[in-house]
Amino acid sequence: HDLAMDPLLTFPEARVLGCLLEKEATTPDTYPLTLAAVVTACNQTTNREPITAFTEADAEEALAGLRRKKLAAMLHLAGSRAPKYKHLADDYFLGLHKPERALLTVLLLRGTQSVAELRSRTERLFPFSDPDAVEASLRRLIDWQEGPLVAHQPPGGGRRVASYAPLL
């Protein structure tokens, strides 16, 4: 995919995609997610910045946008009354490895962060050995073949250390 040609995600789409990625890793027994579970995940008060109050309509609209952009799919599973939703990030971002996926997930859920913040907040998704390992994975996201997925921001604007921002 040529990311420069594809539309960027809206804030709700980014939050929903981050939630789908996170829940697949942290609660695989309940993934794919129902619409209600997507709303609950989006509105969690832990591991989210900013805190949101999405409605089912907000989540449905974000999921529809992600589906149009080929980043999510709706499934009708046997024995399940409600449709379920899953991300298609692995198909969209071919070659996305676990460390990069963990960083992208946390960036989508919390926005711009430092290496230290990213290292501690990705612990449940991928345990980085040291800050250099985090930076190496961030470099892979910055140098992504179809266009950068993450931007490096030097210190300034109230931040004492460099930080990284999602570009989706």
XYZ file of C-alpha atoms in Angstrom:
168
model
C 0.000 0.000 0.000
C 1.184 3.500 -0.734
C 0.530 5.282 2.547
C 0.991 8.659 0.896
C -1.970 7.834 -1.360
C -4.181 6.327 1.354
C -6.267 8.615 3.537
C -5.039 9.089 7.079
C -7.115 7.730 9.917
C -9.532 9.910 11.839
C -8.976 10.024 15.605
C -11.834 7.529 16.232
C -10.457 5.162 13.548
C -6.978 5.323 15.105
C -8.415 4.609 18.570
C -10.471 1.649 17.303
C -7.521 0.198 15.360
C -5.301 0.544 18.437
C -7.931 -1.198 20.563
C -8.294 -4.087 18.094
C -4.507 -4.557 18.027
C -4.266 -4.353 21.820
C -7.139 -6.733 22.584
C -5.874 -9.330 20.103
C -2.602 -9.403 22.079
C -3.928 -9.064 25.640
C -7.279 -10.920 25.528
C -7.048 -13.368 22.599
C -9.923 -15.480 23.996
C -12.390 -12.599 23.441
C -10.944 -11.432 20.097
C -12.375 -10.617 17.482
C -14.508 -8.056 19.346
C -18.226 -7.328 19.300
C -19.306 -3.719 18.772
C -20.011 -3.403 22.506
C -16.508 -4.683 23.323
C -15.000 -2.183 20.860
C -16.849 0.674 22.596
C -15.704 -0.560 26.033
C -12.092 -0.850 24.816
C -12.156 2.649 23.290
C -13.524 4.190 26.481
C -11.189 2.431 28.920
C -9.717 4.832 31.463
C -6.375 2.993 31.638
C -3.776 2.916 28.847
C -5.607 5.614 26.861
C -4.844 9.258 26.109
C -7.130 11.116 25.865
C -9.984 9.357 27.671
C -13.000 9.138 25.354
C -16.743 8.581 25.633
C -17.489 6.901 22.305
C -21.023 5.751 21.593
C -21.888 2.644 19.582
C -22.595 4.980 16.635
C -19.090 6.506 16.964
C -17.503 3.044 17.005
C -19.651 1.842 14.082
C -18.614 4.863 12.010
C -14.920 4.315 12.857
C -15.189 0.598 12.031
C -16.885 1.412 8.714
C -14.024 3.800 7.902
C -11.418 1.181 8.823
C -13.234 -1.370 6.674
C -13.264 1.048 3.688
C -9.518 1.573 4.212
C -8.960 -2.222 4.371
C -7.717 -2.056 7.969
C -10.611 -3.965 9.603
C -13.155 -6.641 8.762
C -16.567 -7.649 10.081
C -17.047 -11.356 10.764
C -20.215 -13.365 11.265
C -19.026 -16.282 13.372
C -21.026 -19.477 13.815
C -22.754 -19.533 17.195
C -22.329 -15.796 17.679
C -25.410 -13.562 17.543
C -23.542 -10.305 17.010
C -20.996 -9.628 14.274
C -17.403 -9.309 15.432
C -14.592 -7.078 14.244
C -10.901 -7.712 13.678
C -8.017 -5.621 12.411
C -6.276 -6.350 9.108
C -3.030 -4.586 10.047
C -0.937 -7.659 9.205
C -2.309 -7.700 5.649
C -2.061 -3.926 5.285
C 1.405 -3.471 6.821
C 3.189 -6.518 5.418
C 6.216 -7.414 7.491
C 5.029 -5.740 10.701
C 6.825 -7.645 13.470
C 5.791 -7.937 17.114
C 8.021 -5.111 18.427
C 6.834 -2.641 15.770
C 3.225 -3.751 16.225
C 3.480 -3.155 20.000
C 4.855 0.360 19.448
C 2.237 1.195 16.832
C -0.538 -0.069 19.140
C 0.575 2.093 22.084
C 1.124 5.126 19.834
C -2.405 4.741 18.412
C -3.862 4.453 21.931
C -1.875 7.241 23.609
C -0.389 9.514 20.959
C 3.066 11.086 21.137
C 5.435 9.501 23.683
C 9.119 9.252 24.629
C 11.234 6.110 24.290
C 11.006 5.538 28.069
C 7.207 5.877 28.029
C 6.918 3.555 25.041
C 9.198 0.953 26.613
C 7.176 0.793 29.831
C 3.778 0.959 28.098
C 4.530 -1.799 25.564
C 5.614 -4.253 28.290
C 2.352 -6.284 28.103
C 2.550 -6.440 24.308
C 6.298 -6.876 23.781
C 9.074 -6.734 26.394
C 11.861 -4.591 24.934
C 15.286 -5.460 26.391
C 16.491 -1.837 26.571
C 15.873 1.662 25.173
C 18.128 0.929 22.174
C 15.806 -1.924 21.139
C 12.839 0.472 21.304
C 14.707 3.015 19.172
C 15.691 0.355 16.608
C 12.036 -0.649 16.184
C 10.969 3.007 15.990
C 13.541 3.505 13.215
C 11.959 0.620 11.276
C 8.550 2.355 11.603
C 10.059 5.688 10.499
C 11.788 4.017 7.518
C 8.711 1.915 6.568
C 8.914 0.987 2.868
C 5.536 2.514 1.908
C 6.129 5.675 3.917
C 6.791 6.539 7.562
C 4.306 5.241 10.160
C 5.933 7.214 12.978
C 7.623 10.623 13.223
C 10.576 11.552 15.447
C 10.082 14.829 17.313
C 13.177 16.455 18.822
C 13.006 17.903 22.343
C 11.105 21.172 22.594
C 7.570 22.456 22.893
C 7.492 21.621 26.585
C 9.207 18.220 26.235
C 12.712 17.698 27.643
C 13.344 14.554 25.586
C 12.731 13.447 22.012
C 9.387 11.800 21.375
C 7.635 9.806 18.690
C 4.221 10.414 17.149
C 2.003 8.116 15.064
C 1.542 9.308 11.473
C -1.551 7.262 10.677
